[in-house]
Each structure stands twice: as C-alpha cells, then as structure tokens.
Short mmCIF file of C-alpha atoms in Angstrom, two decimals:
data_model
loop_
_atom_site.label_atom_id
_atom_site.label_comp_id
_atom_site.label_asym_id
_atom_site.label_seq_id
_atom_site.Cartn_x
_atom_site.Cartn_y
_atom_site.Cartn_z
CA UNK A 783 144.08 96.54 59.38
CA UNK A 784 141.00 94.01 60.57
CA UNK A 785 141.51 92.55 63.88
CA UNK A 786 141.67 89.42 63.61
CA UNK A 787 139.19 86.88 65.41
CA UNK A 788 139.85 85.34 68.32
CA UNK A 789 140.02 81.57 68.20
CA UNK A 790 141.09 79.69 71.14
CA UNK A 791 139.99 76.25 73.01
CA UNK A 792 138.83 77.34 76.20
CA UNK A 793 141.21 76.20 79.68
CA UNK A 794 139.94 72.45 79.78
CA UNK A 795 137.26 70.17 77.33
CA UNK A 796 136.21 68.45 80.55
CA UNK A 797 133.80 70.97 83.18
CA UNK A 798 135.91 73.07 84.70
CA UNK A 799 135.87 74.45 88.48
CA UNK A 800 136.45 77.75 88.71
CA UNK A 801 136.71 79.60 92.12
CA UNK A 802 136.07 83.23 92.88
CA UNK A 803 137.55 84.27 95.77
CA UNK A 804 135.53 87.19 97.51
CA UNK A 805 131.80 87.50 97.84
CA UNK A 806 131.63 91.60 97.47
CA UNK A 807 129.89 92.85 94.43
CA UNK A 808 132.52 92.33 92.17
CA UNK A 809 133.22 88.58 92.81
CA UNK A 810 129.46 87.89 92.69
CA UNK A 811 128.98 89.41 89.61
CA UNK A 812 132.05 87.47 88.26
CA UNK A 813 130.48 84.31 89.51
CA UNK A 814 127.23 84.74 87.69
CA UNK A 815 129.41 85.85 84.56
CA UNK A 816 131.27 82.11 85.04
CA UNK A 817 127.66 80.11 85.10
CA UNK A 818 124.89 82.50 84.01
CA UNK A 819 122.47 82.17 81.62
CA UNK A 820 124.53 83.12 78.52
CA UNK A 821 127.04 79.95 79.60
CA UNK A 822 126.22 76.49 78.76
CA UNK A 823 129.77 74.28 79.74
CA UNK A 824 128.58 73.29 82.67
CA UNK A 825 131.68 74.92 85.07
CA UNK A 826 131.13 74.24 88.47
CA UNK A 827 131.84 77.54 90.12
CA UNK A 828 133.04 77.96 93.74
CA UNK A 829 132.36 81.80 95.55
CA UNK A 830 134.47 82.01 98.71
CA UNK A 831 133.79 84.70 101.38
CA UNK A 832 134.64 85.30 105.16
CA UNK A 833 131.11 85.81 106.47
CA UNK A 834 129.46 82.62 106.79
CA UNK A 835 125.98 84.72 107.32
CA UNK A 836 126.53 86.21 103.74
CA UNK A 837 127.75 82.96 102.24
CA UNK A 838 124.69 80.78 103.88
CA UNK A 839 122.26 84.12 102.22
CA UNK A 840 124.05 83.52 98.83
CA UNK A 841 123.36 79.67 98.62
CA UNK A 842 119.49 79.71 100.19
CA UNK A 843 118.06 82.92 98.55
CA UNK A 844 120.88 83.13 95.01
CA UNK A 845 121.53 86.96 95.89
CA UNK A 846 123.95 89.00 97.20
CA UNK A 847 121.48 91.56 99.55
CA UNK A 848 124.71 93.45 100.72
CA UNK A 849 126.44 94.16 97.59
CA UNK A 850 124.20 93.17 94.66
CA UNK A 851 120.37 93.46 96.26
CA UNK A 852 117.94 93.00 94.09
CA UNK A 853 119.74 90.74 91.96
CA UNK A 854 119.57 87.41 91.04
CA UNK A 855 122.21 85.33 90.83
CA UNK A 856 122.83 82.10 88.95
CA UNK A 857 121.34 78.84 91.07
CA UNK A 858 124.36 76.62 90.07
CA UNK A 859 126.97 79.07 92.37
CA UNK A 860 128.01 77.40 95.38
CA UNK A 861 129.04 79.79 98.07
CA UNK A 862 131.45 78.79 100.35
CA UNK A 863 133.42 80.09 103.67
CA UNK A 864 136.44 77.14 103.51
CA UNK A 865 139.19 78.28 101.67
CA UNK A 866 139.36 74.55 101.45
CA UNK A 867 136.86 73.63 99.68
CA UNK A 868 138.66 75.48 96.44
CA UNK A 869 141.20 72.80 96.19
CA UNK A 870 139.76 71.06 92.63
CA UNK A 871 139.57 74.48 91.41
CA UNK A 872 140.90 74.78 87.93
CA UNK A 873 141.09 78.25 87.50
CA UNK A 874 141.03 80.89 90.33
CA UNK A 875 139.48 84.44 89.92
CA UNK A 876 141.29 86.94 92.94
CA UNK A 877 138.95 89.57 93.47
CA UNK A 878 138.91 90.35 96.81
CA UNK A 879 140.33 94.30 97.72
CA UNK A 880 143.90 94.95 96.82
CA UNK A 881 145.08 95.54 100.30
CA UNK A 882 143.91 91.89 101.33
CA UNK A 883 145.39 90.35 98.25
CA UNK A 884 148.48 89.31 100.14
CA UNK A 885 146.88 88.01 103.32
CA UNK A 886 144.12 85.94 101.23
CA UNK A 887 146.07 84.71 98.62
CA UNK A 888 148.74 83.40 100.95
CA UNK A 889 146.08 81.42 102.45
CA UNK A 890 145.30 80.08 99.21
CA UNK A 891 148.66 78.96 98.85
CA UNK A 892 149.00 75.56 100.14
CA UNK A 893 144.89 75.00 98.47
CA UNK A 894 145.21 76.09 95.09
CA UNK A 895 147.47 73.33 92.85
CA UNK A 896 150.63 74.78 91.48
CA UNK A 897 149.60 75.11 87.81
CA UNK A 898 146.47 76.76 88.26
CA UNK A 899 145.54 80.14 86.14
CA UNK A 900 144.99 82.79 88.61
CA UNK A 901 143.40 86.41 87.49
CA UNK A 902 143.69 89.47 89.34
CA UNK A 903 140.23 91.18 89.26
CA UNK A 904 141.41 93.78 92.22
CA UNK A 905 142.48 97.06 90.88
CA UNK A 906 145.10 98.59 93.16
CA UNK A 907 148.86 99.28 94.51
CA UNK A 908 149.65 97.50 97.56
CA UNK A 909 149.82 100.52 99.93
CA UNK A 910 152.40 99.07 102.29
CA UNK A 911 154.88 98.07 99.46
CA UNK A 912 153.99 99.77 96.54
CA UNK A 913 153.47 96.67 94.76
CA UNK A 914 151.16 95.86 92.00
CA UNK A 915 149.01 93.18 92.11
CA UNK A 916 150.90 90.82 90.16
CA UNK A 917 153.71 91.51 92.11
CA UNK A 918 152.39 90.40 95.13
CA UNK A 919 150.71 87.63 93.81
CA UNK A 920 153.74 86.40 92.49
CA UNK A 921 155.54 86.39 95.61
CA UNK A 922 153.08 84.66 98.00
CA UNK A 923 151.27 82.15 94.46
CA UNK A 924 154.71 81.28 92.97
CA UNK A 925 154.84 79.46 89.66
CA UNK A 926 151.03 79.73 89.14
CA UNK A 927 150.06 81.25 85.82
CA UNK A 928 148.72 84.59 85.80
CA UNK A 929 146.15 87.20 84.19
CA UNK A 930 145.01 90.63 85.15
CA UNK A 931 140.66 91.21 84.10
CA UNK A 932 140.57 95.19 83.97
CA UNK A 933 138.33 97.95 82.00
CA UNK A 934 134.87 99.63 82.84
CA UNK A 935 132.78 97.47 84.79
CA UNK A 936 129.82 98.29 87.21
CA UNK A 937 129.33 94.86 88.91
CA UNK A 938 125.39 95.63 88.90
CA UNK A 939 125.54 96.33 85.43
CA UNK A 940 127.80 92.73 84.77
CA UNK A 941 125.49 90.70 87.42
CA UNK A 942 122.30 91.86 85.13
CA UNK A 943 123.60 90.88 81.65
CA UNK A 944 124.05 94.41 80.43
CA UNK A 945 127.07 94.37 77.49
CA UNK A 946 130.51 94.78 79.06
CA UNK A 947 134.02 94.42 77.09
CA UNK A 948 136.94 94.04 79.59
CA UNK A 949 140.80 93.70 79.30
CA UNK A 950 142.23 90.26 79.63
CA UNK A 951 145.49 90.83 80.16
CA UNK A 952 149.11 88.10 79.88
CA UNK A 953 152.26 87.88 78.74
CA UNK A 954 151.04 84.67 78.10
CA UNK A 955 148.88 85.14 74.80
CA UNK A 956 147.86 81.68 74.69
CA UNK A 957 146.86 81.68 78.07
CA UNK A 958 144.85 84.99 77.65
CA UNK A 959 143.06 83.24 74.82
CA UNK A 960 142.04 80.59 76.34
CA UNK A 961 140.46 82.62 79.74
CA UNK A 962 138.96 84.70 77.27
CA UNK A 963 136.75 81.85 75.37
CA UNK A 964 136.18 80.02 79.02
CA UNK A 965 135.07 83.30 80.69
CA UNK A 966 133.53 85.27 78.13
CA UNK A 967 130.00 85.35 76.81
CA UNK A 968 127.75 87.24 74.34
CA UNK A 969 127.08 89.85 76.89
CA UNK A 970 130.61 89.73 78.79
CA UNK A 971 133.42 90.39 76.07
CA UNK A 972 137.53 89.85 77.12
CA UNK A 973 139.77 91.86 74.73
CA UNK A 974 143.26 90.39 74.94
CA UNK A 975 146.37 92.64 76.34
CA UNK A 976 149.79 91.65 76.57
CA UNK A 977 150.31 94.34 78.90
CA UNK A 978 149.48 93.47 82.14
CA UNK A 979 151.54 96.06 83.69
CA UNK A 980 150.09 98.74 81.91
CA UNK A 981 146.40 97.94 82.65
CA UNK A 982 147.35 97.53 86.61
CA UNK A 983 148.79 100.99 86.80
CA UNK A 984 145.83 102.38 84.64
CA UNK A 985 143.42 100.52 87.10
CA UNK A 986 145.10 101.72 90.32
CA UNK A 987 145.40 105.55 88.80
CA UNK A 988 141.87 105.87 87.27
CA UNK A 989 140.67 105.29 91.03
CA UNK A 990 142.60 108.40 92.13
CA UNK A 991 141.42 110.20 89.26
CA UNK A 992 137.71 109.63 90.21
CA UNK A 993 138.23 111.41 93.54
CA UNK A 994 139.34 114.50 91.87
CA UNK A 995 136.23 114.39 89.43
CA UNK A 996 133.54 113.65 92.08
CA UNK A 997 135.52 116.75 94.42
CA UNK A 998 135.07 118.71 91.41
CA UNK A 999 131.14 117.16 90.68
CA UNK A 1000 130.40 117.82 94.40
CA UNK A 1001 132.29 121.23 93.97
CA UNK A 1002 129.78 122.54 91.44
CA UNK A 1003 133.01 123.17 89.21
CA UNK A 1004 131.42 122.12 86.33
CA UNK A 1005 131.60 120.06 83.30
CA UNK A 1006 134.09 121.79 81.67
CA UNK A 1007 136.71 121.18 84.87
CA UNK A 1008 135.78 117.48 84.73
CA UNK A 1009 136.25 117.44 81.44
CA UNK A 1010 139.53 118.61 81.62
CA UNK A 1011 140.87 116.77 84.67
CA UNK A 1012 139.85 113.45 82.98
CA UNK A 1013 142.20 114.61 80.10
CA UNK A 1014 145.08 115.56 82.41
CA UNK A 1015 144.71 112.70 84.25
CA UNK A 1016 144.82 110.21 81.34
CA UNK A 1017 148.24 112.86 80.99
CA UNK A 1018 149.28 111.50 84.31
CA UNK A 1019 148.40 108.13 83.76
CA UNK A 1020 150.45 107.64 80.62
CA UNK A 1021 153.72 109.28 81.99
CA UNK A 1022 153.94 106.61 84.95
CA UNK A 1023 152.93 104.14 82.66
CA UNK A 1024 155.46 104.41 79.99
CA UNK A 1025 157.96 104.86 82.44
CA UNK A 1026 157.43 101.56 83.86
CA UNK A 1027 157.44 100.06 80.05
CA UNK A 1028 154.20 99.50 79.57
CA UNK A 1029 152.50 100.63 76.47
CA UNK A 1030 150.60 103.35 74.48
CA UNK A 1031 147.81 101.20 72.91
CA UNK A 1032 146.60 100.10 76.89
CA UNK A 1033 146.19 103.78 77.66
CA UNK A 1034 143.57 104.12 74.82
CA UNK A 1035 142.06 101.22 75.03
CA UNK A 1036 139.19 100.09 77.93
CA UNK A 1037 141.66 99.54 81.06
CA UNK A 1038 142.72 103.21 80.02
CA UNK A 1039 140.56 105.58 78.80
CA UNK A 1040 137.41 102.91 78.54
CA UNK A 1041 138.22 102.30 82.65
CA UNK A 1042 139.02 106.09 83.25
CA UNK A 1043 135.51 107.45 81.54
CA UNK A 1044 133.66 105.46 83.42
CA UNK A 1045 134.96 105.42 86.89
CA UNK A 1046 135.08 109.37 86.82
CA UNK A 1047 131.47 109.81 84.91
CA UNK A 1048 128.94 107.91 87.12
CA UNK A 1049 128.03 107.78 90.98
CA UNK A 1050 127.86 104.43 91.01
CA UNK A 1051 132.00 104.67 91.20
CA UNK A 1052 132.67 104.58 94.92
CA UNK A 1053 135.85 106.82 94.48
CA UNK A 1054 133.71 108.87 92.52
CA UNK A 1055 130.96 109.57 95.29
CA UNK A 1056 133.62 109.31 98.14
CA UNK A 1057 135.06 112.74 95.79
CA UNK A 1058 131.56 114.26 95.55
CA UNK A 1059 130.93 114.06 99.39
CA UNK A 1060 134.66 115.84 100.04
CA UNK A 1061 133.89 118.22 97.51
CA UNK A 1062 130.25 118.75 99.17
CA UNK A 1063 132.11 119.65 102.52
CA UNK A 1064 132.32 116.07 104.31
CA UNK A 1065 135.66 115.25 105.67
CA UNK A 1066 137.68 112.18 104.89
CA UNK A 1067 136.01 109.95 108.06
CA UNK A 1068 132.33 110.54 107.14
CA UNK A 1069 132.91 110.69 103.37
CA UNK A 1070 134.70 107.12 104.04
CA UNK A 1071 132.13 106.27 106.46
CA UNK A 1072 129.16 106.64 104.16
CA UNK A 1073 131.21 105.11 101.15
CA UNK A 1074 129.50 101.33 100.20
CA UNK A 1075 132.52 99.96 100.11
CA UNK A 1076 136.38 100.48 99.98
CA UNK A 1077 137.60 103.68 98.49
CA UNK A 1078 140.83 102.02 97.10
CA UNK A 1079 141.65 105.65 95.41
CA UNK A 1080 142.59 106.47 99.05
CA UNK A 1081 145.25 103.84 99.13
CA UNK A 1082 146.80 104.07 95.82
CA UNK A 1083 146.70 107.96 95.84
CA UNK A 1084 149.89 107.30 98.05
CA UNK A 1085 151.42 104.48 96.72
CA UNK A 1086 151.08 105.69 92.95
CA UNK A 1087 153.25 109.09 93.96
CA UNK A 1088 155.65 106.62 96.05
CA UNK A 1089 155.98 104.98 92.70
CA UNK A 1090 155.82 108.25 90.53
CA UNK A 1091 158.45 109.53 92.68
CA UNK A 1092 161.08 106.46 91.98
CA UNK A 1093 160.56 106.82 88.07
CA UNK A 1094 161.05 110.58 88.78
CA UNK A 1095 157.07 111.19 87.10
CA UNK A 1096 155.37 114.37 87.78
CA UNK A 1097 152.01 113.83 88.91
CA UNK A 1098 150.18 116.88 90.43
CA UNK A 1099 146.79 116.03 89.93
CA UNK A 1100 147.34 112.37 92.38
CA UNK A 1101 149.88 114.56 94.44
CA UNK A 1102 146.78 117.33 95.28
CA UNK A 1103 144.64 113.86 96.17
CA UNK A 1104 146.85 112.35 98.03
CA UNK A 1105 147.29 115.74 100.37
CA UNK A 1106 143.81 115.96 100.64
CA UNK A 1107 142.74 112.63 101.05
CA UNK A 1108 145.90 111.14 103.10
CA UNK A 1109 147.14 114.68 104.78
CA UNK A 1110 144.58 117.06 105.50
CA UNK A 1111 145.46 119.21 103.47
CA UNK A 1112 142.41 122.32 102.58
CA UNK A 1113 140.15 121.74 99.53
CA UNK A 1114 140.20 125.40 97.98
CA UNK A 1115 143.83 126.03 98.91
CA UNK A 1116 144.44 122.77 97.03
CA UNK A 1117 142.48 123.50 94.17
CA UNK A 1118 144.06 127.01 93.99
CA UNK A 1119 147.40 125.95 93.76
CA UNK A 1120 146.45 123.49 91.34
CA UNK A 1121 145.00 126.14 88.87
CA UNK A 1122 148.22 128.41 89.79
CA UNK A 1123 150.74 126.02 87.91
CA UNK A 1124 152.46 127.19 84.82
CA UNK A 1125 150.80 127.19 81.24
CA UNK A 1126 151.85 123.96 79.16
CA UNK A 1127 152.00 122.51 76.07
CA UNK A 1128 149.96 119.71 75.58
CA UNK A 1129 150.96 116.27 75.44
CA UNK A 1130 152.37 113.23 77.38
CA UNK A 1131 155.76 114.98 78.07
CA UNK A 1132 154.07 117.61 79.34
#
C-alpha cells in the first residue's frame, strides 16, 4: 500500500516564535533548520544558552565556533541567555542533554505558556530516575503538548543543508502533522510516529550500542564483529522495546535501525569515538576527557539495564557496556565472556 501524503496546516497562519532551548550543536543546527534558507514563513526563532560569551558569538559573527565551526548559520536567529526572553514562544524545541532536561525545563516552567508544543530533541534515560524524556518532561511541563524529533542526524550535516529524514513522534497525530509541515523543509524531512515511547528507548539504546561498535572499531575486531553487534543490538533494542509496548514498525524505521546505522558507522558519533578510544587502550577519564561533548551512552548504559531489569529483558551486550564503562570492569575479559555465551537461535525472543 502507497503512503499516503502528508497534508497538514502548519502550528499557526500568523509568524510563529519558536524557541530552541540549548546552543550545543544540535540546537544550533535545529535553529538554522527553523529559519534557513529552505524556509520562507518568516518564524522568529529564539536560541537560548547559558554562556553569554557563546550566545553574544552566535548573534555578532551567525556561527557556532564551539560546536558547529565553520558554519554558517541563518542571520534571522536571535541568540539569547534569558530564559525569559522565550515567553511569546509558540512552540519550544528541548534539546539541551538529557541529564539537564529536568533542571532546564523546570526553569522554563513558569516562561513557557501552558498550551505550548514542546519537542524533545535529547536522546536519553534520565540516569537518576530511569525516566524517559517524556516522562520527565511531563512532570516538571504539565499539560503542555508534546513530541519527541529522533532518527540519524549529524548536526553538521543538518546545519549545512545536507538531506536528513527524522522521526516526529505523538500520540497526538494531528499535532505531529502540523510540527512536521512548520519544521520541515525540502532538505529536512519529519516522518510521523505515533510511538513516542518506542523511538525514546531506541534513541537512548542506539547510544550504548555505539560504544560497543567504536570498542570493537578501536579494537581492530573487524567489520564482520561490527556487523554483527549492530544486529544483536537492534536484538536488544527490540526486546526492551516491546516490552514497554511500543512497536515493531519504530524499530525498522529511522529512530531504529535508520538512528542505530548511523550512530554506530561514523566517528562523527561521540559514543562512537568515546568506544574507539576505550577500545584503543584509553580509560574511561581520558576517553571522556577527549570526547567533544557528552557521551550520553555512559548514562543510559545504566539506566537502560535498571529498566531492562524491571521488564525482566536480557540485555548482555548494554550489560558488558555498562561494566566497562560504569564499573571498571577489563576490556578482553569482557569481550571474552561475551563471545563465551551459549549458541542461539535467531530472532527477537532470542
């Protein structure tokens, strides 16, 4: 069967103000996505970030040097350090790291209006609770309507033009629709989900994943191992997502396998090339220490066993990350005992 087209009116006729919250690569890129070249609605779009140095940078020179050098950036963002200044915002993008989710976003609560679409561009498990994003967000953004923007995306790649196709995912369809026709673009392409749940677990896991396939890159394991860890991994993926309830069709589609490929393909994945140092013989400090950014495979290595472990899933490919990464535990040994496990059949229910 065809899919069928997507035809929605996008959030408002009138110009729209749309604020991205968190100036790191991601959030830039997102920016420039809301008021690039390829966009023509005249959105007035708001980029928060802490550091007033990077914000004041971002407004005088339309580049993000720390995250995005090189770059340029739309003219028409406005980068600001005053959570205040997001008040007339229409639609909120989150994208700051998922363990500041909760501290940022309950500062945004008394700014943002009560009916204002938020999406959750941070892919992650709250390490301290376990929590997705949504989760959180719904506890400290009550009532506010919201999305989760997954699937393979190098900011760089986004921030340049290059073709990208991303989940957009509700339980709201209408609402999906309508963040898909006022964010997307001929270059930047929203697929609609109703499975939010599904492509936050995929996001959170696919991270973890890309640790073991840059330990095995920087391991000189070769292609064949990578190969079939990715495999196994989308194995382990599927199990804790079904058990949770989300669905089969988000596993194969580009906040599952798209998201997965990517992440545990390229070096420009920072869980990736935080793998390939540990597998090169760096320990967890310098391999996080020469990481350009957060390695959030480090944090939801734990919290996606925590979770595994509560929907009694077997995950032993996270597990050996998470004693690597989180416990010390030796590289070989680890591998070893990984390649000692007992032959099985192939398959989900493996």
């Amino acid at each position: 069967m065809a899919e069928a087209p997507l035809t929605a009116a996008p959030l408002t006729i009138a110009p729209l103000t749309i604020a991205v919250v968190g100036a790191g690569a991601w959030g830039s890129a997102l920016a420039h996505v809301c008021c690039g070249p390829q966009k023509n609605s005249g959105d007035r779009v708001l980029l928060w970030g802490r550091d007033a140095e990077l914000v004041a940078t971002l407004n005088a020179r339309h580049e993000n040097p720390a995250y995005l050098p090189g770059i340029p950036l739309a003219e028409a963002i406005e980068a600001t350090d005053s959570l205040a200044d997001l008040a007339a915002a229409g639609l909120c993008l989150l994208v700051v790291p998922a363990q500041a989710l909760r501290e940022v976003a309950g500062e945004l609560a008394g700014v943002l209006q009560p009916d204002v679409p938020v999406v959750l561009c941070a892919k992650g498990i709250e390490a301290e609770s376990g929590k997705l994003m949504t989760e959180v967000a719904a506890e400290v953004l009550p009532g506010r309507p919201l999305a989760v923007l997954s699937g393979p995306t190098f900011a760089a790649e986004v921030a340049r033009g290059l073709p990208t196709a991303v989940t957009l995912a509700s339980g709201d369809r209408d609402l999906a629709a309508r963040l898909a026709v006022t964010l997307g673009s001929r270059s930047f392409r929203p697929y609609l989900s109703d499975d939010p749940l599904g492509a936050e677990i995929a996001g959170a896991v696919k991270n973890v994943l890309a640790i073991a396939c840059g330990i095995v890159a920087g391991r000189a394991l070769g292609d064949n191992a990578r190969a079939a860890l990715i495999t196994r991994g989308l194995a382990e993926m599927s199990r804790l997502v079904l058990a949770r309830g989300g669905k089969p069709e988000t596993l194969m589609g580009l906040a599952g396998l798209g998201d997965l490929t990517l992440t545990c393909t390229a070096t420009q994945s920072r869980n990736y090339s935080f793998g390939v140092a540990l597998g090169r013989g760096d320990d967890v400090a310098a391999a996080i220490a020469a990481s350009r950014g957060v390695v959030e495979g480090r944090f939801s290595a734990a919290a996606t066993l925590a979770m595994a472990r509560t929907f009694d899933v077997e995950l032993p490919i996270c597990a050996a990350v998470d004693a690597v990464v989180n416990h010390g535990a030796a590289l070989d040994e680890t591998i070893a005992a990984l390649l000692a496990r007992p032959f099985k059949a192939e398959g989900f229910s493996a």
